[in-house]
């Protein structure tokens, strides 16, 4: 028998259909049922087509009363583990200082580095836990967590261990990313090449630890130049780790094209990405991860080239960029609204960005991100009348029930 069966549901499968050939928006199936067994989806479709009576098919039957079911939400870019906060810098920006000016004066990432280095693993875990719980309450079942506030092997591994611990202790898949090339630590002042050497030297131990699923870098004038990032990516490739890139957030250093050259899973931010960068991403299959929380919080004005991404067929994901300096966000649902209002994405595009395309950005597209037979039973039931309501409402959480790996972890 099936473990669980939901009846009387409306499914937003988020499969990539062809509207020109009549595929419904959101991959929707009305009057549907969905069955789970062994942690996977084993049947879904119109309820009238079920191969028998519900009570004879499943150990547990859950009437949905018309509620919508979506795939579990995926946040593919966060910096959730860190020490302290940067509320004072928020004030400074409102008083006229730019993000770049604060960073060059020793604030920004460096200030978080100092606080993170002082904290032990228990401190970092306790600080991250409320953030994680906020995401879980909204139906997030997969989340990426980066290091990058240690900037020394000991502290980078400390952050990655905390990220793994969060995943081990809660009903969420945590994908971890080594972000050693995030900023120049104070002990390497004016020696960026030496620090890149140090990051490369960290790579074998990071890979051997099994604590990192990918490698990231920050390609920007206040961080590292493309030639330096390329050295890090070569080391990641040698260590057998996939890459992703913070790119083109504050200027166009051709980061998107660099990410594409190394077959990156994603390039993230992308406000200043050129047409050439978009084409390179399309050719490589890299996902464009847009971060409206950072755009909003930093009061940026340069919009990412959404029309160019659409035209080129680049998959577009969304993420919270949860971090202390530029996006202190713990709501992925809020990112849906911001993506629609700030970037003019459609609600369907936005929802795809935190399901189907969020999975692709983490290299998980074969197993997560859509409602299909054989995919992971990560599901969310919503008290909504239409999927567009998830992007429409602000400060509203209609999450009714969450299933993770075939087990109900929220709701009855």
Short mmCIF file of N, CA and C in Angstrom, two decimals, residues 224-369:
data_model
loop_
_atom_site.label_atom_id
_atom_site.label_comp_id
_atom_site.label_asym_id
_atom_site.label_seq_id
_atom_site.Cartn_x
_atom_site.Cartn_y
_atom_site.Cartn_z
N UNK A 224 37.22 39.84 -5.47
CA UNK A 224 38.28 39.22 -6.26
C UNK A 224 37.98 39.36 -7.75
N UNK A 225 39.06 39.51 -8.51
CA UNK A 225 38.95 39.71 -9.95
C UNK A 225 38.83 38.37 -10.68
N UNK A 226 38.36 38.39 -11.92
CA UNK A 226 38.12 37.13 -12.64
C UNK A 226 39.33 36.21 -12.69
N UNK A 227 40.52 36.77 -12.88
CA UNK A 227 41.72 35.93 -12.96
C UNK A 227 41.95 35.18 -11.64
N UNK A 228 41.66 35.85 -10.53
CA UNK A 228 41.83 35.21 -9.23
C UNK A 228 40.77 34.15 -8.99
N UNK A 229 39.53 34.46 -9.37
CA UNK A 229 38.45 33.48 -9.23
C UNK A 229 38.74 32.25 -10.08
N UNK A 230 39.26 32.47 -11.27
CA UNK A 230 39.56 31.34 -12.15
C UNK A 230 40.55 30.38 -11.49
N UNK A 231 41.50 30.89 -10.75
CA UNK A 231 42.46 30.03 -10.04
C UNK A 231 41.74 29.19 -8.98
N UNK A 232 40.80 29.81 -8.26
CA UNK A 232 40.02 29.06 -7.27
C UNK A 232 39.19 27.98 -7.95
N UNK A 233 38.59 28.31 -9.07
CA UNK A 233 37.74 27.34 -9.76
C UNK A 233 38.56 26.18 -10.33
N UNK A 234 39.77 26.45 -10.77
CA UNK A 234 40.64 25.37 -11.23
C UNK A 234 40.92 24.40 -10.09
N UNK A 235 41.16 24.95 -8.90
CA UNK A 235 41.41 24.10 -7.73
C UNK A 235 40.16 23.32 -7.36
N UNK A 236 39.00 23.94 -7.46
CA UNK A 236 37.75 23.23 -7.17
C UNK A 236 37.55 22.08 -8.16
N UNK A 237 37.83 22.36 -9.41
CA UNK A 237 37.70 21.32 -10.43
C UNK A 237 38.63 20.14 -10.12
N UNK A 238 39.86 20.46 -9.71
CA UNK A 238 40.82 19.40 -9.38
C UNK A 238 40.36 18.59 -8.17
N UNK A 239 39.61 19.24 -7.27
CA UNK A 239 39.11 18.57 -6.07
C UNK A 239 37.79 17.86 -6.32
N UNK A 240 37.26 17.98 -7.52
CA UNK A 240 36.01 17.30 -7.86
C UNK A 240 34.76 17.98 -7.33
N UNK A 241 34.84 19.30 -7.07
CA UNK A 241 33.69 20.03 -6.54
C UNK A 241 33.11 20.96 -7.60
N UNK A 242 31.78 20.98 -7.78
CA UNK A 242 31.17 21.94 -8.71
C UNK A 242 31.28 23.35 -8.18
N UNK A 243 31.09 24.33 -9.07
CA UNK A 243 31.25 25.73 -8.69
C UNK A 243 29.99 26.53 -8.98
N UNK A 244 29.92 27.67 -8.31
CA UNK A 244 28.90 28.69 -8.55
C UNK A 244 29.56 30.02 -8.26
N UNK A 245 28.92 31.14 -8.59
CA UNK A 245 29.63 32.41 -8.51
C UNK A 245 28.70 33.56 -8.16
N UNK A 246 29.15 34.39 -7.18
CA UNK A 246 28.57 35.72 -6.98
C UNK A 246 29.14 36.60 -8.10
N UNK A 247 28.29 37.11 -8.97
CA UNK A 247 28.84 37.82 -10.13
C UNK A 247 27.96 38.98 -10.56
N UNK A 248 28.63 40.01 -11.04
CA UNK A 248 27.97 41.15 -11.70
C UNK A 248 26.94 41.83 -10.81
N UNK A 249 27.20 41.87 -9.51
CA UNK A 249 26.26 42.52 -8.60
C UNK A 249 26.41 44.04 -8.62
N UNK A 250 27.64 44.52 -8.59
CA UNK A 250 27.91 45.95 -8.48
C UNK A 250 28.52 46.53 -9.74
N UNK A 251 29.04 45.67 -10.60
CA UNK A 251 29.65 46.11 -11.86
C UNK A 251 29.76 44.89 -12.76
N UNK A 252 30.07 45.13 -14.02
CA UNK A 252 30.21 44.02 -14.96
C UNK A 252 31.68 43.67 -15.12
N UNK A 253 32.12 42.66 -14.37
CA UNK A 253 33.47 42.13 -14.55
C UNK A 253 33.44 40.85 -15.37
N UNK A 254 32.34 40.65 -16.10
CA UNK A 254 32.16 39.47 -16.95
C UNK A 254 32.15 38.19 -16.13
N UNK A 255 31.60 38.29 -14.92
CA UNK A 255 31.53 37.14 -14.04
C UNK A 255 30.62 36.05 -14.57
N UNK A 256 29.51 36.43 -15.19
CA UNK A 256 28.59 35.42 -15.71
C UNK A 256 29.27 34.56 -16.76
N UNK A 257 30.05 35.18 -17.64
CA UNK A 257 30.77 34.43 -18.66
C UNK A 257 31.83 33.53 -18.03
N UNK A 258 32.47 34.02 -16.97
CA UNK A 258 33.46 33.21 -16.26
C UNK A 258 32.80 31.98 -15.65
N UNK A 259 31.66 32.19 -15.01
CA UNK A 259 30.93 31.05 -14.43
C UNK A 259 30.58 30.04 -15.51
N UNK A 260 30.12 30.53 -16.65
CA UNK A 260 29.75 29.64 -17.74
C UNK A 260 30.96 28.86 -18.24
N UNK A 261 32.11 29.51 -18.31
CA UNK A 261 33.32 28.85 -18.80
C UNK A 261 33.69 27.65 -17.94
N UNK A 262 33.41 27.72 -16.65
CA UNK A 262 33.75 26.63 -15.75
C UNK A 262 32.56 25.69 -15.50
N UNK A 263 31.51 25.83 -16.31
CA UNK A 263 30.36 24.94 -16.15
C UNK A 263 29.67 25.08 -14.81
N UNK A 264 29.59 26.30 -14.31
CA UNK A 264 29.02 26.54 -12.99
C UNK A 264 27.56 26.11 -12.93
N UNK A 265 27.16 25.64 -11.75
CA UNK A 265 25.75 25.36 -11.53
C UNK A 265 24.93 26.62 -11.69
N UNK A 266 25.45 27.75 -11.20
CA UNK A 266 24.69 29.00 -11.25
C UNK A 266 25.64 30.18 -11.22
N UNK A 267 25.12 31.30 -11.67
CA UNK A 267 25.71 32.61 -11.44
C UNK A 267 24.65 33.43 -10.73
N UNK A 268 25.03 34.16 -9.67
CA UNK A 268 24.06 34.75 -8.76
C UNK A 268 24.24 36.26 -8.64
N UNK A 269 23.17 36.97 -8.46
CA UNK A 269 23.01 38.43 -8.42
C UNK A 269 22.71 38.92 -9.83
N UNK A 270 23.75 39.22 -10.64
CA UNK A 270 23.62 39.41 -12.09
C UNK A 270 22.96 40.72 -12.52
N UNK A 271 22.92 41.72 -11.65
CA UNK A 271 22.31 42.98 -12.04
C UNK A 271 23.01 43.64 -13.24
N UNK A 272 24.33 43.48 -13.34
CA UNK A 272 25.10 44.15 -14.39
C UNK A 272 25.54 43.19 -15.50
N UNK A 273 24.96 42.03 -15.57
CA UNK A 273 25.37 41.06 -16.57
C UNK A 273 25.08 41.56 -17.98
N UNK A 274 26.06 41.41 -18.86
CA UNK A 274 25.93 41.86 -20.25
C UNK A 274 25.19 40.82 -21.08
N UNK A 275 24.84 41.23 -22.29
CA UNK A 275 24.19 40.30 -23.22
C UNK A 275 25.11 39.13 -23.52
N UNK A 276 26.41 39.41 -23.61
CA UNK A 276 27.38 38.34 -23.86
C UNK A 276 27.40 37.34 -22.70
N UNK A 277 27.29 37.87 -21.48
CA UNK A 277 27.23 36.98 -20.32
C UNK A 277 25.99 36.12 -20.32
N UNK A 278 24.87 36.70 -20.70
CA UNK A 278 23.62 35.95 -20.78
C UNK A 278 23.75 34.82 -21.80
N UNK A 279 24.33 35.13 -22.95
CA UNK A 279 24.48 34.11 -23.99
C UNK A 279 25.41 32.99 -23.53
N UNK A 280 26.46 33.35 -22.82
CA UNK A 280 27.37 32.33 -22.31
C UNK A 280 26.68 31.41 -21.32
N UNK A 281 25.85 31.99 -20.46
CA UNK A 281 25.11 31.17 -19.50
C UNK A 281 24.13 30.25 -20.22
N UNK A 282 23.46 30.75 -21.24
CA UNK A 282 22.52 29.93 -21.99
C UNK A 282 23.22 28.74 -22.62
N UNK A 283 24.41 28.98 -23.16
CA UNK A 283 25.15 27.92 -23.82
C UNK A 283 25.64 26.87 -22.84
N UNK A 284 25.97 27.30 -21.62
CA UNK A 284 26.53 26.37 -20.63
C UNK A 284 25.47 25.65 -19.80
N UNK A 285 24.26 26.20 -19.77
CA UNK A 285 23.20 25.63 -18.94
C UNK A 285 23.19 26.14 -17.52
N UNK A 286 23.98 27.17 -17.22
CA UNK A 286 24.01 27.72 -15.86
C UNK A 286 22.68 28.38 -15.53
N UNK A 287 22.29 28.30 -14.27
CA UNK A 287 21.06 28.92 -13.79
C UNK A 287 21.37 30.34 -13.33
N UNK A 288 20.50 31.27 -13.65
CA UNK A 288 20.60 32.65 -13.16
C UNK A 288 19.83 32.74 -11.85
N UNK A 289 20.55 32.99 -10.76
CA UNK A 289 19.91 33.11 -9.45
C UNK A 289 19.79 34.59 -9.10
N UNK A 290 18.57 35.08 -9.05
CA UNK A 290 18.31 36.47 -8.73
C UNK A 290 18.01 36.61 -7.24
N UNK A 291 18.48 37.72 -6.66
CA UNK A 291 18.41 37.92 -5.21
C UNK A 291 17.74 39.25 -4.90
N UNK A 292 16.41 39.30 -4.98
CA UNK A 292 15.72 40.57 -4.82
C UNK A 292 15.85 41.16 -3.42
N UNK A 293 16.12 40.34 -2.40
CA UNK A 293 16.28 40.88 -1.05
C UNK A 293 17.47 41.80 -0.96
N UNK A 294 18.60 41.41 -1.56
CA UNK A 294 19.79 42.26 -1.56
C UNK A 294 19.56 43.50 -2.41
N UNK A 295 18.90 43.34 -3.54
CA UNK A 295 18.59 44.48 -4.41
C UNK A 295 17.77 45.52 -3.63
N UNK A 296 16.77 45.03 -2.90
CA UNK A 296 15.91 45.91 -2.12
C UNK A 296 16.68 46.55 -0.97
N UNK A 297 17.40 45.74 -0.20
CA UNK A 297 18.02 46.22 1.03
C UNK A 297 19.13 47.24 0.74
N UNK A 298 19.85 47.04 -0.37
CA UNK A 298 20.91 47.97 -0.76
C UNK A 298 20.39 49.13 -1.60
N UNK A 299 19.10 49.12 -1.87
CA UNK A 299 18.45 50.19 -2.64
C UNK A 299 19.12 50.35 -4.01
N UNK A 300 19.38 49.23 -4.64
CA UNK A 300 20.01 49.25 -5.96
C UNK A 300 18.99 49.70 -7.01
N UNK A 301 19.50 50.12 -8.15
CA UNK A 301 18.63 50.60 -9.22
C UNK A 301 18.86 49.87 -10.54
N UNK A 302 19.98 49.18 -10.67
CA UNK A 302 20.29 48.46 -11.90
C UNK A 302 19.59 47.11 -11.89
N UNK A 303 18.57 46.96 -12.73
CA UNK A 303 17.81 45.72 -12.76
C UNK A 303 18.56 44.62 -13.50
N UNK A 304 18.45 43.37 -13.06
CA UNK A 304 19.04 42.28 -13.83
C UNK A 304 18.36 42.17 -15.18
N UNK A 305 19.06 41.67 -16.19
CA UNK A 305 18.52 41.65 -17.57
C UNK A 305 17.50 40.52 -17.77
N UNK A 306 16.36 40.67 -17.15
CA UNK A 306 15.36 39.60 -17.14
C UNK A 306 14.90 39.24 -18.56
N UNK A 307 14.65 40.26 -19.38
CA UNK A 307 14.18 39.98 -20.74
C UNK A 307 15.20 39.18 -21.52
N UNK A 308 16.48 39.51 -21.33
CA UNK A 308 17.54 38.78 -22.03
C UNK A 308 17.61 37.34 -21.55
N UNK A 309 17.45 37.13 -20.25
CA UNK A 309 17.44 35.75 -19.74
C UNK A 309 16.27 34.96 -20.33
N UNK A 310 15.11 35.58 -20.38
CA UNK A 310 13.95 34.90 -20.94
C UNK A 310 14.19 34.54 -22.41
N UNK A 311 14.66 35.52 -23.17
CA UNK A 311 14.85 35.31 -24.60
C UNK A 311 15.86 34.20 -24.88
N UNK A 312 16.91 34.15 -24.05
CA UNK A 312 17.97 33.16 -24.26
C UNK A 312 17.62 31.80 -23.67
N UNK A 313 16.55 31.74 -22.89
CA UNK A 313 16.15 30.48 -22.29
C UNK A 313 16.98 30.08 -21.08
N UNK A 314 17.54 31.07 -20.39
CA UNK A 314 18.31 30.78 -19.18
C UNK A 314 17.34 30.52 -18.03
N UNK A 315 17.45 29.40 -17.34
CA UNK A 315 16.56 29.15 -16.19
C UNK A 315 16.82 30.20 -15.11
N UNK A 316 15.74 30.71 -14.51
CA UNK A 316 15.85 31.77 -13.50
C UNK A 316 15.37 31.23 -12.15
N UNK A 317 16.28 31.26 -11.19
CA UNK A 317 15.94 30.88 -9.82
C UNK A 317 15.91 32.13 -8.95
N UNK A 318 15.29 32.00 -7.79
CA UNK A 318 15.26 33.06 -6.78
C UNK A 318 15.79 32.49 -5.48
N UNK A 319 16.35 33.36 -4.65
CA UNK A 319 16.81 32.93 -3.34
C UNK A 319 16.77 34.11 -2.39
N UNK A 320 16.90 33.80 -1.10
CA UNK A 320 16.79 34.85 -0.09
C UNK A 320 18.09 35.63 0.09
N UNK A 321 19.25 34.99 -0.20
CA UNK A 321 20.56 35.58 0.11
C UNK A 321 20.67 35.93 1.59
N UNK A 322 19.99 35.19 2.45
CA UNK A 322 20.00 35.48 3.89
C UNK A 322 21.43 35.71 4.37
N UNK A 323 21.71 36.95 4.80
CA UNK A 323 23.03 37.30 5.29
C UNK A 323 22.91 38.56 6.14
N UNK A 324 23.93 38.86 6.96
CA UNK A 324 23.77 39.97 7.91
C UNK A 324 23.96 41.35 7.34
N UNK A 325 24.57 41.45 6.15
CA UNK A 325 24.93 42.78 5.65
C UNK A 325 24.06 43.34 4.57
N UNK A 326 23.64 42.51 3.63
CA UNK A 326 22.91 43.04 2.48
C UNK A 326 21.54 42.41 2.26
N UNK A 327 21.21 41.37 3.03
CA UNK A 327 19.88 40.76 2.88
C UNK A 327 19.52 39.99 4.14
N UNK A 328 19.22 40.68 5.24
CA UNK A 328 18.84 39.99 6.48
C UNK A 328 17.41 39.46 6.38
N UNK A 329 17.22 38.52 5.48
CA UNK A 329 15.90 38.03 5.10
C UNK A 329 15.75 36.59 5.55
N UNK A 330 14.61 36.27 6.14
CA UNK A 330 14.31 34.89 6.52
C UNK A 330 12.93 34.47 6.00
N UNK A 331 12.52 35.03 4.87
CA UNK A 331 11.24 34.68 4.26
C UNK A 331 11.42 34.49 2.77
N UNK A 332 11.30 33.24 2.32
CA UNK A 332 11.38 32.99 0.89
C UNK A 332 10.10 33.42 0.18
N UNK A 333 8.97 33.38 0.89
CA UNK A 333 7.73 33.87 0.28
C UNK A 333 7.81 35.36 -0.02
N UNK A 334 8.47 36.13 0.85
CA UNK A 334 8.65 37.55 0.58
C UNK A 334 9.44 37.76 -0.70
N UNK A 335 10.40 36.87 -0.97
CA UNK A 335 11.19 37.00 -2.20
C UNK A 335 10.33 36.83 -3.44
N UNK A 336 9.27 36.02 -3.35
CA UNK A 336 8.35 35.91 -4.48
C UNK A 336 7.74 37.27 -4.81
N UNK A 337 7.24 37.95 -3.78
CA UNK A 337 6.61 39.25 -4.00
C UNK A 337 7.62 40.25 -4.53
N UNK A 338 8.82 40.28 -3.93
CA UNK A 338 9.84 41.24 -4.38
C UNK A 338 10.27 40.97 -5.81
N UNK A 339 10.38 39.69 -6.19
CA UNK A 339 10.77 39.38 -7.56
C UNK A 339 9.72 39.89 -8.55
N UNK A 340 8.46 39.80 -8.16
CA UNK A 340 7.39 40.28 -9.04
C UNK A 340 7.32 41.80 -9.07
N UNK A 341 7.41 42.44 -7.92
CA UNK A 341 7.25 43.89 -7.87
C UNK A 341 8.50 44.63 -8.33
N UNK A 342 9.69 44.14 -7.98
CA UNK A 342 10.92 44.83 -8.31
C UNK A 342 11.47 44.44 -9.68
N UNK A 343 11.41 43.14 -10.00
CA UNK A 343 12.00 42.65 -11.24
C UNK A 343 10.97 42.38 -12.33
N UNK A 344 9.70 42.49 -12.01
CA UNK A 344 8.59 42.27 -12.94
C UNK A 344 8.53 40.82 -13.44
N UNK A 345 8.93 39.90 -12.59
CA UNK A 345 8.70 38.50 -12.91
C UNK A 345 7.22 38.19 -12.73
N UNK A 346 6.74 37.17 -13.42
CA UNK A 346 5.36 36.74 -13.20
C UNK A 346 5.31 35.84 -11.96
N UNK A 347 4.16 35.71 -11.32
CA UNK A 347 4.07 34.79 -10.18
C UNK A 347 4.46 33.36 -10.53
N UNK A 348 4.15 32.92 -11.74
CA UNK A 348 4.54 31.57 -12.13
C UNK A 348 6.05 31.45 -12.27
N UNK A 349 6.70 32.45 -12.87
CA UNK A 349 8.15 32.44 -12.97
C UNK A 349 8.80 32.45 -11.58
N UNK A 350 8.22 33.26 -10.69
CA UNK A 350 8.78 33.36 -9.35
C UNK A 350 8.68 32.03 -8.61
N UNK A 351 7.52 31.37 -8.69
CA UNK A 351 7.36 30.10 -8.01
C UNK A 351 8.28 29.04 -8.61
N UNK A 352 8.45 29.07 -9.93
CA UNK A 352 9.42 28.16 -10.55
C UNK A 352 10.83 28.43 -10.03
N UNK A 353 11.09 29.69 -9.69
CA UNK A 353 12.41 30.07 -9.20
C UNK A 353 12.77 29.49 -7.85
N UNK A 354 11.76 29.11 -7.05
CA UNK A 354 12.05 28.52 -5.74
C UNK A 354 11.58 27.06 -5.68
N UNK A 355 11.34 26.49 -6.86
CA UNK A 355 11.04 25.05 -6.93
C UNK A 355 11.91 24.45 -8.03
N UNK A 356 11.40 24.40 -9.25
CA UNK A 356 12.10 23.73 -10.35
C UNK A 356 13.50 24.28 -10.60
N UNK A 357 13.61 25.59 -10.72
CA UNK A 357 14.91 26.17 -11.06
C UNK A 357 15.83 26.30 -9.85
N UNK A 358 15.24 26.42 -8.65
CA UNK A 358 16.06 26.37 -7.45
C UNK A 358 16.75 25.03 -7.32
N UNK A 359 16.03 23.95 -7.66
CA UNK A 359 16.64 22.62 -7.65
C UNK A 359 17.77 22.52 -8.65
N UNK A 360 17.57 23.05 -9.85
CA UNK A 360 18.62 23.01 -10.87
C UNK A 360 19.86 23.76 -10.41
N UNK A 361 19.67 24.87 -9.71
CA UNK A 361 20.81 25.67 -9.26
C UNK A 361 21.65 24.93 -8.23
N UNK A 362 21.10 23.90 -7.61
CA UNK A 362 21.84 23.09 -6.64
C UNK A 362 22.24 21.73 -7.21
N UNK A 363 22.02 21.54 -8.50
CA UNK A 363 22.34 20.26 -9.11
C UNK A 363 21.41 19.15 -8.70
N UNK A 364 20.16 19.50 -8.31
CA UNK A 364 19.20 18.54 -7.78
C UNK A 364 17.97 18.40 -8.67
N UNK A 365 18.05 18.87 -9.90
CA UNK A 365 16.88 18.90 -10.76
C UNK A 365 16.31 17.53 -11.07
N UNK A 366 17.13 16.49 -11.02
CA UNK A 366 16.63 15.15 -11.34
C UNK A 366 15.78 14.56 -10.24
N UNK A 367 15.90 15.08 -9.03
CA UNK A 367 15.22 14.46 -7.89
C UNK A 367 14.28 15.39 -7.14
N UNK A 368 14.37 16.69 -7.35
CA UNK A 368 13.60 17.65 -6.58
C UNK A 368 13.05 18.76 -7.48
N UNK A 369 12.13 19.55 -6.93
CA UNK A 369 11.70 20.78 -7.59
C UNK A 369 10.42 20.72 -8.37
#
